[in-house]
Structures are given as structure tokens and as C-alpha cells.
Amino acid sequence: MLNRRAALAAIAGAASLALTLSACGESTVGGSKGGSGTIGIAMPTQASERWLTDGKSVVNDLKADGYQTKLVYGNDDPKTQVSQIADLIKQGVDALIIAAIDNKSLNGVLQQAADAHIPVISYDRLILGTQNVDYYVSFDNEQVGRFQALYIIDKLGLEKGKGPFNIELFAGSPDDNNTKYFFDGAMHLLQPYVDSKQLVVRSGQTALKEVTTLRWDGPTAQKRMEGLLARSYGSKTVDAVLSPYDGISMGVLNALKSYGYGAGGKPLPIITGQDAELASVKSIIAGEQSQTVYKDLRLLAGVAAEMADDILTGKTPKINNRRSYNNGVKAVPAYLLQPTTVDKSNYEYVLVAGGYYTDAELK
Ligand code: GAL
């Protein structure tokens, strides 16, 4: 993993991510740092590789700036996360960086943070229903969904009028604000093909509330996919699955394989994903999962650390979006990064040349 200044140099508008990261090394973009104090970092779960990378990267970046850190993981349980944050407040942290488990469960504890004058950065997932969130750092979440849809549209040849094809839709956790952004971004592009009947959702489950996956859980998605295959497919086959996240894609793949897909002349459908998790990138290389959306977590962590440092040293954090992320109480000033679509054709360039994985890790 590269250091934060190199990462921020890339954000600063370098022409090519891969080239920039390898060329810039210890660039000083981001300015001189000299913070002191302790920053509490509350992450959702250790069960998904991405959040381990997030936690590690944020800690490393803050340490490099002279801060102490307290990193906690909430075991995907909203109550645990609330009490962890309450503990961090009691321990007197100077700022909080929080990736929420349930975006509506934190109002009470964030009031405690506000009373103690502790600034709060909402990390990747927007915290809803409270004025006590100061900044938001994430990716362009609708673009994530658009990339997934565009992949399906392209690979099925829908623009050329091909079809009809069978598709099933999956969405993320209903308590994560990102879920509707991913789903809306995708459906905005897929809906016209559903309307023209080039795409057929045989299960009939097309509304967001029918297709969510609590806590983004792979086995939950697997069970739903098995049910769909049992009830709605019979001798028919599914041609594409919209999946918003690699862990869900893995569950969907397991279900498909248990129904004979991927063998004996029954090809796997197109399956999208998100996060470029190691298992999914390997699956893409092996020709099983088709696509993922890569979000460089080193950049996300770098922006969060930079924001915390700016707040604590009396500077105004950089933002690039004031309006898109309203949490029901206020539009939270945001810094949004750009995701990248990845499949077998470009993973080497994006993920390996970009220094996210080594070739050896992908073996
Ligand atoms: C979302 C996040 C995704 C994915 C998902 C499951 O909030 O934006 O990238 O990680 O959670 O962890």
C-alpha cells in the first residue's frame, strides 16, 4: 500500500493513476502536517476484506501525520457500534471517523460527540438524521451503479437490440444510505430495457425493498438466489445478475453453481460486483464473476485523514460536493472520489500496475 501523500497526489488530478502512484513517491501534495491528538475510527466489520484495508489505511495515514488512533470494528451490529463510539467519546478522542453500520442508529451517540465538541467525519456511508456530522467522504455512488448497469448492457448487446434476456436484481443493505444510490444509478440505465422487454426479471422482484440484502451478507444473497432459481427458472436460465457488492456476488455464484451453472454447457450469467475484493478479482480472472467496481480505498482513507487533520489544525477541509448528500437534516459537505470499472481486460493495468494488488496475490 502506498503512503497517503502519494495517494493524495493522485487525487490532485494526475493524468494516469497507475503512472502517478508509481512516479510520485513522497510527493508533498497535501501540505505540511503537524497534528497531535487521538482520532477514533469506527468501522463496521472485519468480515469483509475492504474494511480491514480501510481501517489499516486510515490508521497509517493519521499516524504519519503525528496522530494517535483508536480503531474499533462493530461486528456488523448497530448496538455494538453505538457503544464503541460512546466509549471513544468517554476516552476523550479529538475527532471521530465513522463508517456506520445502521446509518440511522447513531443520532444519540453523535449528540454526545457534539456536546463534547468532537468533530465527526462520515466515512463512505452517510450518517442520516442528525446535524452532528461535519463532513462526508465517499465515492460517486451512483456512478458505481451506472458502471454495473453499463457492463450488463454492453455484454448482452442491449444497445444493438438483442434480447430478451433474463436478469435478477440484488441490492445492498436497507440500512446503508449507499444502497439506494447504487440501485438507482443502475436501474436508471437498466429500466428502459426492462420496459422494452429486452430484459425480463422472471422473479418479478424489481422494487428496491424486494431485492435488498441485510448487512450485505453473502450467505443471505445465496439463499435468495437459490430461492429465485427454484421458483422462477425451471428449465429457463438466468443471463445476468445485477450485484452491488463482491460479497453478494460470491453468494450468488455459489447458488448458481449449486444449480449447475458454470458446467456442462450451462454458462454462468454476467455477474457484477463492487470493491475489487481479492476473492472476486481471482474469480474474475478465473472467468466466474464478470466485473467489479474498484474504489481505491487508499485514496478514501487519505481524504478522511486529511479532513481530520485539517479540522484539528484549524484549516478548512477540501470538499468537491456541497449538495448531493443530504442526510435529512442538512446537506453534508462532501469529498467524492471516482470509481473505476474492472473486468478481466483491465485488472492488470488498474489493480496491479496501480499497486493495489501484486501479481503474486492474484495467483
Ligand atoms: C457499502 C460500500 C460498498 C461495500 C458495501 C459492503 O457501504 O460503499 O463499497 O463495501 O458497503 O461493505
Tab-separated table of C-alpha atoms and ligand atoms in Angstrom:
chain	number	residue	atom	x	y	z
A	1	MET	CA	0.000	0.000	0.000
A	2	LEU	CA	1.369	3.384	-0.889
A	3	ASN	CA	1.513	6.266	1.517
A	4	ARG	CA	-1.090	8.948	1.842
A	5	ARG	CA	0.783	11.780	0.223
A	6	ALA	CA	1.327	9.741	-2.904
A	7	ALA	CA	-2.360	8.844	-2.840
A	8	LEU	CA	-3.434	12.440	-2.472
A	9	ALA	CA	-1.127	13.420	-5.287
A	10	ALA	CA	-3.239	11.131	-7.432
A	11	ILE	CA	-6.437	12.826	-6.287
A	12	ALA	CA	-4.915	16.163	-7.112
A	13	GLY	CA	-5.520	15.392	-10.745
A	14	ALA	CA	-2.730	13.282	-12.118
A	15	ALA	CA	-3.335	12.114	-15.645
A	16	SER	CA	-2.871	8.422	-15.045
A	17	LEU	CA	-3.461	6.801	-11.713
A	18	ALA	CA	-1.080	3.926	-12.269
A	19	LEU	CA	1.723	6.117	-13.545
A	20	THR	CA	1.191	8.740	-10.875
A	21	LEU	CA	1.284	6.348	-7.993
A	22	SER	CA	4.499	4.754	-9.064
A	23	ALA	CA	6.129	8.020	-10.095
A	24	CYS	CA	5.250	10.358	-7.267
A	25	GLY	CA	6.579	8.513	-4.235
A	26	GLU	CA	6.882	11.000	-1.411
A	27	SER	CA	5.124	13.896	-3.123
A	28	THR	CA	4.294	16.689	-0.731
A	29	VAL	CA	0.820	17.336	-2.086
A	30	GLY	CA	-1.419	17.764	0.940
A	31	GLY	CA	0.878	20.249	2.629
A	32	SER	CA	2.916	20.005	5.767
A	33	LYS	CA	1.347	18.221	8.701
A	34	GLY	CA	1.849	18.552	12.379
A	35	GLY	CA	-1.159	17.322	14.234
A	36	SER	CA	-1.417	15.935	17.686
A	37	GLY	CA	-4.210	14.182	19.492
A	38	THR	CA	-6.167	10.981	19.177
A	39	ILE	CA	-8.646	10.079	16.497
A	40	GLY	CA	-11.315	7.435	16.995
A	41	ILE	CA	-12.127	5.313	13.959
A	42	ALA	CA	-15.281	3.173	13.992
A	43	MET	CA	-15.505	0.637	11.158
A	44	PRO	CA	-18.422	-1.759	10.538
A	45	THR	CA	-16.992	-5.259	10.254
A	46	GLN	CA	-13.861	-7.322	9.990
A	47	ALA	CA	-15.703	-9.948	7.971
A	48	SER	CA	-15.120	-8.078	4.726
A	49	GLU	CA	-11.607	-7.504	3.484
A	50	ARG	CA	-12.313	-3.989	2.302
A	51	TRP	CA	-12.993	-2.636	5.798
A	52	LEU	CA	-9.744	-4.139	7.045
A	53	THR	CA	-7.939	-2.197	4.321
A	54	ASP	CA	-9.880	0.959	5.187
A	55	GLY	CA	-9.050	0.682	8.885
A	56	LYS	CA	-5.372	-0.006	8.282
A	57	SER	CA	-5.022	2.795	5.732
A	58	VAL	CA	-6.741	5.434	7.886
A	59	VAL	CA	-4.599	4.486	10.887
A	60	ASN	CA	-1.366	4.589	8.877
A	61	ASP	CA	-2.209	7.932	7.320
A	62	LEU	CA	-3.097	9.533	10.646
A	63	LYS	CA	-0.002	8.115	12.333
A	64	ALA	CA	2.125	9.562	9.552
A	65	ASP	CA	0.649	12.943	10.446
A	66	GLY	CA	1.535	12.542	14.125
A	67	TYR	CA	-1.837	11.433	15.497
A	68	GLN	CA	-2.667	8.570	17.783
A	69	THR	CA	-5.543	6.369	16.747
A	70	LYS	CA	-8.125	4.106	18.310
A	71	LEU	CA	-9.632	1.743	15.740
A	72	VAL	CA	-12.739	-0.318	16.546
A	73	TYR	CA	-14.853	-2.732	14.487
A	74	GLY	CA	-18.564	-3.104	15.273
A	75	ASN	CA	-19.103	-6.712	14.202
A	76	ASP	CA	-21.922	-5.527	11.894
A	77	ASP	CA	-24.076	-4.919	14.972
A	78	PRO	CA	-25.524	-1.384	15.276
A	79	LYS	CA	-25.747	-1.545	19.096
A	80	THR	CA	-22.125	-2.606	19.410
A	81	GLN	CA	-21.098	0.293	17.204
A	82	VAL	CA	-23.080	2.796	19.268
A	83	SER	CA	-21.430	1.631	22.491
A	84	GLN	CA	-17.986	1.610	20.869
A	85	ILE	CA	-18.447	5.227	19.794
A	86	ALA	CA	-19.727	6.171	23.254
A	87	ASP	CA	-16.529	4.613	24.686
A	88	LEU	CA	-14.332	6.547	22.277
A	89	ILE	CA	-16.073	9.765	23.360
A	90	LYS	CA	-15.502	8.864	27.021
A	91	GLN	CA	-11.851	8.228	26.289
A	92	GLY	CA	-11.638	11.803	25.027
A	93	VAL	CA	-10.825	11.372	21.327
A	94	ASP	CA	-10.334	14.615	19.412
A	95	ALA	CA	-12.222	13.581	16.272
A	96	LEU	CA	-14.262	10.655	15.015
A	97	ILE	CA	-14.195	8.926	11.635
A	98	ILE	CA	-17.216	6.630	11.341
A	99	ALA	CA	-18.371	4.116	8.733
A	100	ALA	CA	-21.880	3.441	10.025
A	101	ILE	CA	-23.467	0.008	10.263
A	102	ASP	CA	-27.030	1.341	10.516
A	103	ASN	CA	-26.996	4.917	9.280
A	104	LYS	CA	-29.932	5.938	11.474
A	105	SER	CA	-28.771	4.429	14.766
A	106	LEU	CA	-26.124	6.973	15.673
A	107	ASN	CA	-28.119	10.115	16.438
A	108	GLY	CA	-27.983	9.739	20.221
A	109	VAL	CA	-24.303	8.987	20.433
A	110	LEU	CA	-23.439	11.741	17.970
A	111	GLN	CA	-25.246	14.207	20.219
A	112	GLN	CA	-22.787	13.134	22.920
A	113	ALA	CA	-19.950	13.796	20.460
A	114	ALA	CA	-21.330	17.250	19.674
A	115	ASP	CA	-21.711	18.056	23.376
A	116	ALA	CA	-18.034	17.158	23.808
A	117	HIS	CA	-17.117	19.272	20.717
A	118	ILE	CA	-15.788	16.267	18.820
A	119	PRO	CA	-15.969	16.694	15.046
A	120	VAL	CA	-17.365	13.775	13.044
A	121	ILE	CA	-16.454	12.599	9.562
A	122	SER	CA	-18.884	10.181	7.950
A	123	TYR	CA	-16.764	7.599	6.126
A	124	ASP	CA	-18.065	6.071	2.884
A	125	ARG	CA	-21.625	5.669	4.242
A	126	LEU	CA	-23.569	8.828	5.041
A	127	ILE	CA	-24.933	9.068	8.589
A	128	LEU	CA	-28.574	10.174	8.431
A	129	GLY	CA	-30.945	12.223	10.546
A	130	THR	CA	-28.506	14.309	12.576
A	131	GLN	CA	-26.856	17.682	12.264
A	132	ASN	CA	-23.882	16.305	14.179
A	133	VAL	CA	-21.950	15.106	11.183
A	134	ASP	CA	-19.461	17.594	9.795
A	135	TYR	CA	-18.092	16.079	6.599
A	136	TYR	CA	-18.657	13.120	4.324
A	137	VAL	CA	-16.042	11.305	2.269
A	138	SER	CA	-17.059	8.674	-0.251
A	139	PHE	CA	-17.132	7.795	-3.923
A	140	ASP	CA	-19.622	8.835	-6.568
A	141	ASN	CA	-22.032	6.113	-5.506
A	142	GLU	CA	-24.491	6.488	-8.389
A	143	GLN	CA	-21.603	6.066	-10.790
A	144	VAL	CA	-20.881	2.704	-9.129
A	145	GLY	CA	-24.379	1.542	-10.082
A	146	ARG	CA	-24.087	3.014	-13.553
A	147	PHE	CA	-20.867	1.080	-14.169
A	148	GLN	CA	-22.572	-2.163	-13.153
A	149	ALA	CA	-25.508	-1.497	-15.459
A	150	LEU	CA	-23.309	-0.399	-18.360
A	151	TYR	CA	-21.372	-3.641	-18.102
A	152	ILE	CA	-24.553	-5.688	-18.382
A	153	ILE	CA	-25.880	-3.538	-21.240
A	154	ASP	CA	-22.629	-3.867	-23.159
A	155	LYS	CA	-22.052	-7.591	-22.643
A	156	LEU	CA	-25.634	-8.511	-23.543
A	157	GLY	CA	-25.639	-6.227	-26.600
A	158	LEU	CA	-28.804	-4.477	-25.453
A	159	GLU	CA	-27.995	-1.298	-27.350
A	160	LYS	CA	-27.880	-3.389	-30.517
A	161	GLY	CA	-31.405	-4.551	-29.802
A	162	LYS	CA	-30.510	-8.058	-28.592
A	163	GLY	CA	-32.740	-9.947	-26.187
A	164	PRO	CA	-34.859	-10.939	-24.445
A	165	PHE	CA	-32.530	-11.898	-21.585
A	166	ASN	CA	-33.351	-12.963	-18.051
A	167	ILE	CA	-31.906	-10.844	-15.262
A	168	GLU	CA	-32.218	-10.836	-11.465
A	169	LEU	CA	-31.548	-7.810	-9.297
A	170	PHE	CA	-29.747	-7.582	-5.963
A	171	ALA	CA	-29.243	-4.523	-3.781
A	172	GLY	CA	-27.270	-3.808	-0.615
A	173	SER	CA	-28.287	-3.444	2.995
A	174	PRO	CA	-31.502	-1.480	3.569
A	175	ASP	CA	-29.893	0.427	6.467
A	176	ASP	CA	-26.976	1.689	4.357
A	177	ASN	CA	-27.572	5.009	2.632
A	178	ASN	CA	-25.365	3.914	-0.290
A	179	THR	CA	-27.746	1.129	-1.238
A	180	LYS	CA	-30.275	3.332	-2.985
A	181	TYR	CA	-27.572	5.295	-4.801
A	182	PHE	CA	-26.078	2.112	-6.258
A	183	PHE	CA	-29.501	0.710	-7.159
A	184	ASP	CA	-30.866	3.946	-8.609
A	185	GLY	CA	-27.692	4.519	-10.628
A	186	ALA	CA	-28.017	1.037	-12.126
A	187	MET	CA	-31.775	0.999	-12.654
A	188	HIS	CA	-31.786	4.378	-14.336
A	189	LEU	CA	-29.888	2.681	-17.165
A	190	LEU	CA	-31.483	-0.792	-17.000
A	191	GLN	CA	-35.146	0.207	-16.642
A	192	PRO	CA	-35.617	1.189	-20.320
A	193	TYR	CA	-34.583	-2.346	-21.305
A	194	VAL	CA	-36.971	-3.831	-18.750
A	195	ASP	CA	-39.688	-1.633	-20.233
A	196	SER	CA	-38.830	-2.754	-23.788
A	197	LYS	CA	-38.784	-6.394	-22.556
A	198	GLN	CA	-35.201	-6.933	-23.708
A	199	LEU	CA	-34.590	-7.621	-20.014
A	200	VAL	CA	-37.003	-9.852	-18.153
A	201	VAL	CA	-36.982	-10.183	-14.363
A	202	ARG	CA	-38.647	-13.591	-14.104
A	203	SER	CA	-38.996	-13.370	-10.305
A	204	GLY	CA	-40.941	-10.136	-10.698
A	205	GLN	CA	-38.836	-8.653	-7.877
A	206	THR	CA	-37.848	-5.230	-9.141
A	207	ALA	CA	-38.592	-2.821	-6.281
A	208	LEU	CA	-35.665	-1.870	-4.069
A	209	LYS	CA	-37.372	-3.163	-0.930
A	210	GLU	CA	-37.791	-6.599	-2.518
A	211	VAL	CA	-34.159	-7.005	-3.513
A	212	THR	CA	-32.100	-5.693	-0.559
A	213	THR	CA	-29.591	-7.876	1.312
A	214	LEU	CA	-29.376	-7.183	5.035
A	215	ARG	CA	-25.801	-6.236	6.072
A	216	TRP	CA	-24.566	-7.063	2.570
A	217	ASP	CA	-24.340	-10.680	3.678
A	218	GLY	CA	-23.152	-13.214	1.068
A	219	PRO	CA	-24.997	-16.250	2.527
A	220	THR	CA	-28.229	-14.197	2.670
A	221	ALA	CA	-27.806	-13.383	-1.033
A	222	GLN	CA	-27.030	-17.032	-1.756
A	223	LYS	CA	-30.255	-18.128	-0.119
A	224	ARG	CA	-32.309	-15.566	-2.025
A	225	MET	CA	-30.683	-16.556	-5.340
A	226	GLU	CA	-31.363	-20.242	-4.643
A	227	GLY	CA	-34.995	-19.377	-3.978
A	228	LEU	CA	-35.251	-17.398	-7.201
A	229	LEU	CA	-33.716	-20.217	-9.238
A	230	ALA	CA	-36.010	-22.768	-7.623
A	231	ARG	CA	-39.189	-20.768	-8.042
A	232	SER	CA	-38.768	-18.777	-11.238
A	233	TYR	CA	-36.406	-20.647	-13.509
A	234	GLY	CA	-37.143	-24.358	-14.000
A	235	SER	CA	-35.806	-25.076	-17.471
A	236	LYS	CA	-35.066	-21.393	-18.147
A	237	THR	CA	-31.667	-19.848	-17.430
A	238	VAL	CA	-30.628	-16.540	-15.967
A	239	ASP	CA	-28.379	-14.417	-18.211
A	240	ALA	CA	-27.336	-11.589	-15.884
A	241	VAL	CA	-27.333	-10.723	-12.192
A	242	LEU	CA	-27.033	-7.158	-11.002
A	243	SER	CA	-24.977	-7.446	-7.805
A	244	PRO	CA	-23.911	-4.317	-5.946
A	245	TYR	CA	-21.016	-5.801	-3.943
A	246	ASP	CA	-18.438	-8.580	-4.275
A	247	GLY	CA	-19.567	-10.426	-1.113
A	248	ILE	CA	-23.072	-10.652	-2.570
A	249	SER	CA	-21.656	-11.729	-5.940
A	250	MET	CA	-19.855	-14.615	-4.207
A	251	GLY	CA	-23.118	-15.745	-2.600
A	252	VAL	CA	-24.929	-15.507	-5.935
A	253	LEU	CA	-22.172	-17.512	-7.625
A	254	ASN	CA	-22.419	-20.276	-5.022
A	255	ALA	CA	-26.156	-20.522	-5.630
A	256	LEU	CA	-25.700	-20.627	-9.389
A	257	LYS	CA	-23.059	-23.339	-9.169
A	258	SER	CA	-25.296	-25.445	-6.967
A	259	TYR	CA	-27.884	-25.206	-9.758
A	260	GLY	CA	-25.390	-26.453	-12.364
A	261	TYR	CA	-24.285	-23.153	-13.856
A	262	GLY	CA	-20.664	-22.919	-14.972
A	263	ALA	CA	-20.536	-26.529	-16.134
A	264	GLY	CA	-21.926	-28.832	-18.803
A	265	GLY	CA	-22.891	-26.209	-21.378
A	266	LYS	CA	-24.732	-24.046	-18.839
A	267	PRO	CA	-22.631	-20.878	-18.703
A	268	LEU	CA	-22.604	-18.582	-15.707
A	269	PRO	CA	-24.544	-15.367	-16.211
A	270	ILE	CA	-22.920	-11.954	-16.254
A	271	ILE	CA	-22.401	-11.025	-12.596
A	272	THR	CA	-21.349	-7.552	-11.492
A	273	GLY	CA	-19.811	-6.520	-8.169
A	274	GLN	CA	-18.053	-3.825	-6.202
A	275	ASP	CA	-14.909	-3.330	-4.099
A	276	ALA	CA	-12.398	-5.399	-6.065
A	277	GLU	CA	-12.014	-7.748	-3.114
A	278	LEU	CA	-9.261	-10.290	-3.584
A	279	ALA	CA	-11.583	-13.319	-3.881
A	280	SER	CA	-13.650	-11.536	-6.514
A	281	VAL	CA	-10.686	-10.396	-8.551
A	282	LYS	CA	-9.456	-14.001	-8.554
A	283	SER	CA	-12.940	-15.082	-9.592
A	284	ILE	CA	-12.893	-12.573	-12.444
A	285	ILE	CA	-9.532	-13.900	-13.597
A	286	ALA	CA	-10.971	-17.437	-13.429
A	287	GLY	CA	-13.905	-16.340	-15.626
A	288	GLU	CA	-16.639	-16.635	-12.991
A	289	GLN	CA	-17.630	-13.201	-11.606
A	290	SER	CA	-17.629	-10.865	-14.615
A	291	GLN	CA	-16.965	-7.379	-13.288
A	292	THR	CA	-16.343	-5.354	-10.179
A	293	VAL	CA	-16.178	-1.658	-9.367
A	294	TYR	CA	-12.847	-0.693	-7.920
A	295	LYS	CA	-12.728	2.044	-5.341
A	296	ASP	CA	-9.192	2.890	-4.277
A	297	LEU	CA	-9.555	2.731	-0.506
A	298	ARG	CA	-6.102	4.247	-0.080
A	299	LEU	CA	-7.468	7.448	-1.567
A	300	LEU	CA	-10.618	7.319	0.545
A	301	ALA	CA	-8.581	6.818	3.710
A	302	GLY	CA	-6.218	9.579	2.634
A	303	VAL	CA	-9.029	12.087	2.203
A	304	ALA	CA	-10.571	11.160	5.565
A	305	ALA	CA	-7.233	11.545	7.351
A	306	GLU	CA	-6.579	14.827	5.571
A	307	MET	CA	-10.027	16.113	6.592
A	308	ALA	CA	-9.459	15.179	10.234
A	309	ASP	CA	-6.043	16.818	10.179
A	310	ASP	CA	-7.419	19.979	8.566
A	311	ILE	CA	-10.224	20.244	11.114
A	312	LEU	CA	-7.873	19.749	14.046
A	313	THR	CA	-5.287	22.202	12.745
A	314	GLY	CA	-7.865	24.884	12.043
A	315	LYS	CA	-7.902	24.584	8.243
A	316	THR	CA	-10.975	24.205	6.081
A	317	PRO	CA	-11.129	20.675	4.632
A	318	LYS	CA	-11.267	20.379	0.846
A	319	ILE	CA	-14.656	19.362	-0.478
A	320	ASN	CA	-15.934	18.924	-4.023
A	321	ASN	CA	-19.655	18.473	-3.411
A	322	ARG	CA	-21.998	20.531	-1.287
A	323	ARG	CA	-25.421	19.374	-2.411
A	324	SER	CA	-25.750	15.705	-3.376
A	325	TYR	CA	-25.655	14.169	0.069
A	326	ASN	CA	-28.476	15.474	2.206
A	327	ASN	CA	-28.854	13.437	5.381
A	328	GLY	CA	-32.395	14.588	6.081
A	329	VAL	CA	-31.253	17.412	8.333
A	330	LYS	CA	-28.620	19.094	6.190
A	331	ALA	CA	-26.578	18.722	3.027
A	332	VAL	CA	-23.325	17.336	4.352
A	333	PRO	CA	-20.219	18.857	2.703
A	334	ALA	CA	-18.575	16.003	0.841
A	335	TYR	CA	-15.484	14.899	-0.992
A	336	LEU	CA	-16.416	12.297	-3.591
A	337	LEU	CA	-13.863	10.163	-5.409
A	338	GLN	CA	-14.289	8.464	-8.763
A	339	PRO	CA	-14.706	4.672	-9.006
A	340	THR	CA	-13.363	2.544	-11.885
A	341	THR	CA	-14.992	-0.407	-13.627
A	342	VAL	CA	-12.782	-3.503	-13.719
A	343	ASP	CA	-13.015	-6.803	-15.555
A	344	LYS	CA	-10.633	-9.376	-16.977
A	345	SER	CA	-9.490	-6.957	-19.687
A	346	ASN	CA	-8.132	-4.204	-17.430
A	347	TYR	CA	-7.456	-5.627	-13.958
A	348	GLU	CA	-3.715	-5.863	-14.665
A	349	TYR	CA	-3.494	-2.206	-15.559
A	350	VAL	CA	-5.810	-0.844	-12.880
A	351	LEU	CA	-5.137	-3.128	-9.922
A	352	VAL	CA	-1.636	-4.473	-10.455
A	353	ALA	CA	0.064	-1.528	-12.187
A	354	GLY	CA	-1.853	0.734	-9.781
A	355	GLY	CA	-0.202	-1.079	-6.857
A	356	TYR	CA	-3.432	-2.292	-5.221
A	357	TYR	CA	-2.544	-5.971	-5.597
A	358	THR	CA	0.607	-7.748	-6.647
A	359	ASP	CA	0.536	-10.412	-9.327
A	360	ALA	CA	1.508	-12.923	-6.627
A	361	GLU	CA	-1.567	-12.035	-4.531
A	362	LEU	CA	-3.796	-12.699	-7.518
A	363	LYS	CA	-2.365	-16.183	-8.177
B	1	GAL	C1	-21.101	-0.014	1.179
B	1	GAL	C2	-19.846	0.367	0.442
B	1	GAL	C3	-19.507	-0.698	-0.569
B	1	GAL	C4	-19.441	-2.064	0.087
B	1	GAL	C5	-20.624	-2.318	0.990
B	1	GAL	C6	-20.475	-3.571	1.809
B	1	GAL	O1	-21.462	0.963	2.061
B	1	GAL	O2	-19.988	1.620	-0.197
B	1	GAL	O3	-18.290	-0.375	-1.188
B	1	GAL	O4	-18.243	-2.163	0.791
B	1	GAL	O5	-20.855	-1.229	1.854
B	1	GAL	O6	-19.421	-3.486	2.705
